[in-house]
Coordinates of C-alpha atoms and ligand atoms in Angstrom, one line a residue:
M1 CA 102.4 85.7 103.9
I2 CA 103.3 88.6 102.0
D3 CA 105.2 91.1 104.2
S4 CA 105.3 94.0 101.6
I5 CA 104.0 94.4 98.3
R6 CA 107.5 96.3 97.2
G7 CA 108.4 95.2 93.7
Q8 CA 105.9 92.6 93.4
S9 CA 102.9 92.0 91.5
L10 CA 99.3 92.6 93.4
L11 CA 97.2 89.9 92.3
S12 CA 95.4 89.3 95.2
L13 CA 94.8 90.2 99.0
H14 CA 94.8 87.1 100.3
D15 CA 97.8 86.4 102.4
V16 CA 98.5 90.1 102.5
S17 CA 99.8 90.9 105.9
R18 CA 98.5 93.9 108.4
E19 CA 102.0 95.2 107.9
A20 CA 101.9 95.3 104.1
L21 CA 98.3 96.8 104.2
V22 CA 99.5 99.7 106.7
E23 CA 102.5 100.3 104.4
V24 CA 100.0 100.8 101.0
L25 CA 97.5 103.0 103.2
D26 CA 100.3 105.1 104.9
T27 CA 101.8 105.6 101.3
A28 CA 98.3 106.4 99.6
E29 CA 98.3 108.8 102.7
S30 CA 101.2 110.6 101.3
F31 CA 99.8 110.8 97.7
V32 CA 96.5 112.3 99.2
E33 CA 98.8 115.8 99.9
V34 CA 100.0 115.5 96.0
H35 CA 96.2 115.7 95.0
Q36 CA 96.1 119.2 97.2
R37 CA 98.9 120.7 95.4
T38 CA 98.3 122.5 92.1
I39 CA 100.7 120.6 90.4
K40 CA 99.3 117.2 91.0
K41 CA 102.3 115.7 90.0
V42 CA 105.3 113.9 91.1
P43 CA 108.2 112.4 89.0
A44 CA 108.0 108.8 91.0
L45 CA 107.5 106.7 87.9
K46 CA 109.1 109.2 85.4
G47 CA 110.2 106.9 82.6
R48 CA 108.3 103.8 83.5
V49 CA 105.5 102.5 81.2
V50 CA 102.3 101.1 82.4
A51 CA 99.7 99.5 80.4
S52 CA 96.0 99.7 81.2
L53 CA 94.3 96.7 79.7
F54 CA 90.5 96.7 80.4
F55 CA 88.7 93.7 78.9
E56 CA 86.0 94.3 81.0
E57 CA 83.7 97.4 81.4
S58 CA 84.8 99.8 84.0
T59 CA 84.7 103.1 85.0
R60 CA 85.9 103.9 88.5
T61 CA 89.0 101.5 88.4
R62 CA 89.9 102.4 84.9
L63 CA 89.9 106.4 85.2
S64 CA 91.7 106.2 88.5
F65 CA 94.3 104.0 87.3
E66 CA 95.2 105.9 84.7
T67 CA 94.9 109.0 86.6
A68 CA 97.4 107.3 89.3
A69 CA 99.9 106.4 86.7
K70 CA 99.5 110.1 85.2
R71 CA 100.2 111.9 88.4
L72 CA 103.4 109.6 88.9
S73 CA 105.0 110.5 85.6
A74 CA 104.5 107.2 84.1
D75 CA 103.7 106.9 80.2
V76 CA 100.4 105.2 80.1
L77 CA 99.6 103.0 77.1
S78 CA 95.7 102.4 77.3
L79 CA 94.4 99.7 75.0
A80 CA 91.0 100.0 73.8
V81 CA 89.6 96.7 73.9
A82 CA 86.5 97.1 71.7
S83 CA 88.7 98.5 68.6
S84 CA 91.9 96.3 69.0
S85 CA 92.9 92.9 67.6
V86 CA 91.4 91.3 70.4
K87 CA 88.0 91.4 68.5
K88 CA 89.5 89.7 65.4
G89 CA 90.3 86.6 68.0
E90 CA 93.7 87.5 69.0
S91 CA 94.5 85.5 72.3
L92 CA 95.2 87.1 76.0
R93 CA 98.9 85.8 75.8
D94 CA 99.7 87.3 72.1
T95 CA 98.1 90.5 73.0
I96 CA 100.0 90.8 76.2
A97 CA 103.3 89.5 74.2
T98 CA 102.6 92.3 71.9
I99 CA 102.2 95.3 74.5
D100 CA 105.3 93.9 76.3
A101 CA 107.6 94.2 73.1
L102 CA 106.5 97.8 73.5
G103 CA 108.5 97.8 76.7
L104 CA 106.6 97.2 80.0
D105 CA 107.0 98.1 83.6
A106 CA 103.5 97.0 84.7
V107 CA 100.1 96.0 83.6
V108 CA 97.0 97.0 85.3
L109 CA 94.7 94.0 84.0
R110 CA 90.9 93.6 84.5
H111 CA 89.2 90.8 83.2
R112 CA 85.9 88.7 83.1
S113 CA 88.2 85.2 83.7
S114 CA 89.0 84.4 87.7
G115 CA 92.8 83.6 87.3
A116 CA 93.5 86.2 84.5
A117 CA 95.8 88.2 86.2
E118 CA 97.9 85.6 87.9
Q119 CA 98.0 84.2 84.2
V120 CA 99.6 87.2 82.8
S121 CA 102.0 87.5 85.3
R122 CA 103.4 83.9 84.1
F123 CA 103.4 85.2 80.7
V124 CA 105.5 88.5 81.7
P125 CA 107.3 87.7 84.8
H126 CA 109.5 90.4 84.4
V127 CA 106.6 93.0 84.7
R128 CA 104.8 93.8 87.3
V129 CA 100.8 93.1 87.4
I130 CA 98.3 94.9 89.2
N131 CA 94.6 92.9 89.3
A132 CA 92.2 95.3 88.6
G133 CA 89.5 92.8 88.9
D134 CA 89.2 89.1 87.7
G135 CA 86.0 87.4 87.1
L136 CA 84.6 86.6 90.9
H137 CA 88.1 86.2 92.1
Q138 CA 89.7 89.6 93.8
H139 CA 89.6 93.1 93.1
P140 CA 92.7 93.9 95.4
T141 CA 92.6 98.0 95.1
Q142 CA 89.1 98.0 95.9
G143 CA 89.8 96.3 99.0
L144 CA 92.7 98.6 100.0
L145 CA 90.5 101.6 98.9
D146 CA 87.6 100.6 101.2
A147 CA 90.0 100.3 104.3
F148 CA 91.6 103.4 103.4
T149 CA 88.5 105.4 103.3
V150 CA 87.3 103.7 106.8
R151 CA 90.6 104.5 108.4
Q152 CA 90.6 108.1 107.1
V153 CA 86.8 108.5 108.0
L154 CA 87.5 107.2 111.9
A155 CA 90.6 108.8 112.2
E156 CA 89.0 112.5 111.4
R157 CA 86.0 111.8 113.4
R158 CA 88.8 111.2 116.6
G159 CA 90.9 114.4 115.6
L160 CA 94.1 112.1 114.3
T161 CA 96.1 111.8 111.2
A162 CA 95.2 108.4 109.5
S163 CA 98.7 107.3 109.1
E164 CA 99.8 107.7 112.9
T165 CA 96.8 105.4 113.8
G166 CA 98.4 102.5 111.9
A167 CA 95.7 99.7 112.0
T168 CA 94.3 100.0 115.3
L169 CA 91.0 101.5 114.4
F170 CA 90.3 98.5 112.9
D171 CA 91.0 96.3 116.0
G172 CA 87.5 95.0 116.9
L173 CA 85.7 97.0 114.3
R174 CA 82.4 95.6 112.9
V175 CA 82.0 95.2 109.5
L176 CA 78.9 93.9 107.6
I177 CA 79.1 93.3 103.9
V178 CA 75.6 92.6 102.3
G179 CA 74.3 91.2 99.1
D180 CA 75.7 89.2 96.2
I181 CA 78.6 87.4 97.8
V182 CA 78.9 84.9 95.6
H183 CA 79.7 86.8 92.7
S184 CA 81.8 89.5 94.3
R185 CA 85.5 90.0 93.8
V186 CA 85.0 93.0 96.1
A187 CA 83.7 91.1 99.4
R188 CA 86.6 88.6 98.7
S189 CA 89.2 91.4 99.2
D190 CA 87.2 93.4 101.4
V191 CA 86.9 90.4 103.8
D192 CA 90.6 89.6 103.4
A193 CA 91.5 93.3 104.1
Y194 CA 89.4 93.8 106.8
V195 CA 90.3 90.7 108.8
A196 CA 94.1 91.0 108.4
L197 CA 93.7 94.6 109.6
G198 CA 91.9 93.2 112.7
A199 CA 88.0 94.0 111.7
Q200 CA 85.5 91.6 112.5
V201 CA 83.2 90.8 109.4
R202 CA 79.7 89.2 109.4
V203 CA 77.9 88.5 105.8
A204 CA 74.4 88.7 104.8
A205 CA 73.2 87.4 101.7
P206 CA 70.1 85.1 100.8
G207 CA 71.5 81.3 100.8
T208 CA 71.5 81.4 96.9
L209 CA 73.9 84.6 96.6
L210 CA 76.6 82.5 99.4
P211 CA 79.6 81.1 98.3
I212 CA 79.6 77.3 98.5
D213 CA 82.7 77.3 100.6
I214 CA 81.7 80.3 102.9
E215 CA 82.2 78.2 105.9
T216 CA 86.0 78.1 105.1
W217 CA 86.0 82.0 105.0
P218 CA 86.6 83.8 108.3
V219 CA 83.3 85.5 108.8
E220 CA 79.9 84.7 110.5
V221 CA 76.9 84.4 108.2
V222 CA 73.7 86.3 109.5
E223 CA 70.5 85.2 108.7
D224 CA 68.7 88.3 109.8
F225 CA 69.8 91.6 108.1
D226 CA 67.7 93.8 110.4
E227 CA 69.7 92.6 113.7
A228 CA 73.0 92.8 111.9
L229 CA 72.2 96.2 110.8
V230 CA 72.5 98.0 114.5
W231 CA 75.5 95.7 115.0
A232 CA 77.6 97.0 112.3
D233 CA 80.1 100.2 112.2
V234 CA 80.5 99.7 108.7
I235 CA 78.0 98.4 106.1
G236 CA 79.1 97.3 102.6
L237 CA 76.6 96.8 100.2
L238 CA 77.6 94.9 97.0
R239 CA 76.0 95.4 93.4
L240 CA 73.7 92.9 92.1
Q241 CA 75.7 91.4 89.1
N242 CA 73.3 90.8 86.4
E243 CA 76.0 90.3 83.8
R244 CA 77.0 87.1 86.0
G245 CA 74.0 86.0 86.1
T246 CA 72.7 86.9 89.5
G247 CA 68.9 87.7 88.2
S248 CA 68.4 84.0 88.3
F249 CA 69.7 83.5 91.9
V250 CA 67.0 85.5 93.2
P251 CA 63.0 85.3 92.6
S252 CA 63.3 89.0 92.0
L253 CA 64.9 92.1 92.5
R254 CA 62.2 93.5 94.6
E255 CA 62.1 90.3 96.9
F256 CA 66.0 90.9 97.2
T257 CA 65.4 94.7 98.5
T258 CA 62.8 93.8 100.5
T259 CA 64.9 91.2 102.5
F260 CA 68.4 92.6 101.8
G261 CA 68.1 96.2 100.4
L262 CA 69.2 99.1 102.5
T263 CA 65.8 100.8 102.1
A264 CA 65.0 104.4 103.8
A265 CA 63.2 102.8 106.5
R266 CA 66.2 100.4 107.4
A267 CA 68.6 103.2 107.1
R268 CA 66.6 105.0 109.9
R269 CA 67.4 102.3 112.4
L270 CA 71.0 102.5 111.8
R271 CA 73.2 104.1 114.4
P272 CA 74.2 107.7 113.5
E273 CA 78.1 106.9 113.2
T274 CA 77.4 103.7 110.8
L275 CA 79.2 104.2 107.3
I276 CA 77.2 103.3 104.1
M277 CA 80.0 101.9 101.8
H278 CA 79.4 100.8 98.3
P279 CA 82.0 100.0 95.6
G280 CA 79.9 101.3 92.7
P281 CA 78.4 101.1 90.2
I282 CA 74.9 101.2 92.2
N283 CA 71.4 100.0 91.1
R284 CA 69.6 102.5 92.9
G285 CA 66.5 101.1 94.4
V286 CA 68.1 97.8 94.5
E287 CA 71.0 97.3 96.7
L288 CA 70.0 100.6 98.6
D289 CA 67.3 103.4 98.1
S290 CA 68.3 106.3 96.0
V291 CA 67.9 108.4 99.2
V292 CA 70.2 106.5 101.6
A293 CA 72.9 106.7 98.9
D294 CA 72.9 110.5 99.5
L295 CA 73.0 110.6 103.3
P296 CA 76.0 112.1 105.0
A297 CA 76.7 108.4 106.2
A298 CA 77.1 107.5 102.8
I299 CA 80.7 107.7 101.9
I300 CA 80.6 106.3 98.2
E301 CA 81.9 109.3 96.6
R302 CA 85.0 109.4 99.1
Q303 CA 85.6 105.5 98.0
V304 CA 85.8 106.8 94.5
S305 CA 88.2 109.9 95.3
N306 CA 90.5 107.6 97.4
G307 CA 90.7 105.4 94.3
V308 CA 93.3 107.8 93.1
P309 CA 95.9 108.0 96.2
I310 CA 95.5 104.2 96.7
R311 CA 96.2 103.3 92.9
M312 CA 99.6 105.9 93.0
A313 CA 100.5 103.8 96.3
V314 CA 100.2 100.4 94.8
L315 CA 102.0 101.6 91.3
Y316 CA 104.7 103.0 93.4
L317 CA 105.3 100.5 95.4
T318 CA 105.1 97.7 93.0
V319 CA 107.0 99.4 90.1
A320 CA 109.5 102.1 92.1
G321 CA 109.9 99.0 94.5
A322 CA 112.8 99.9 97.2
N323 CA 112.8 103.6 96.8
R324 CA 110.6 105.1 99.7
E325 CA 111.0 108.9 98.8
V326 CA 107.4 110.4 97.1
A327 CA 109.5 113.6 96.0
Ligands
LIG401 N1 84.2 99.6 91.7 C1 84.3 99.2 90.5 O1 85.2 98.4 90.1 O2 84.0 99.9 89.6 P1 84.2 99.9 88.2 O3 83.7 98.6 87.4 O4 83.1 101.3 87.4 O5 85.9 99.7 87.8

């Protein structure tokens, strides 16, 4: 069990303790205040070098990691993979060794292969590696920002400061994760985070989009999406991942939407306090109707905004390690 991510790589949320998760969420709260300043910068990582290596497409994760690193005053090396020597056939190992020769403190890595972040952490054991999404495996900062957003909204509703609530707001919280579970690294990280924090998690998906090892997950599988909707305090929708072949796992997108899409008609049956979440990018009209994405209960843009303080917290804790002051 990992009891703190201080000074360590962050490859997965599996086996990260409730205390370690709360430490990240509380650290991120302190960085929300930095965002409200006129000069949105702190010197916490001044003189440190963070490489941003995205071997797979990204908008939210890449921009928020690079923003986070710059707000901490780190120097950011951003590799444009499409115009790099990767296109000439350079291996991942050689690419990492080349960048490491420039003097690195941390690597933020997105890669289509499950396990790529762990592999890189073995190539450069002196560098902190932060997994920004590897294949079907994990997307730890997405799991963290989802939990952070839920805690923030629930604390606001109760007139509390999020950090004074610790993990108490998750105790017994009912989270329903819906859609392309089998291909989703977000689902795996979300389940790890929510369960460690004390929530109950159910998953709903066509049988073809459930992983074969789902029985080993700490979740309940529900057959009837409509029944589960009214149970949920939080609904986490997942993108149908066509780049990983999801199209061949469902008879048609229309059938998926009919059985597991959050349509406007289904959204009308939700309890008013139920939160609607999606990690993005959204396939409007597939996982959810366009009007649903724009409801007040949909906190999708807030998830994106919270990517910056969460990634600041992760960079700060993993790279700066022991020093607790934000400055
Ligand atoms: N949620 C997420 O990882 O989005 P990007 O692929 O745009 O980074």
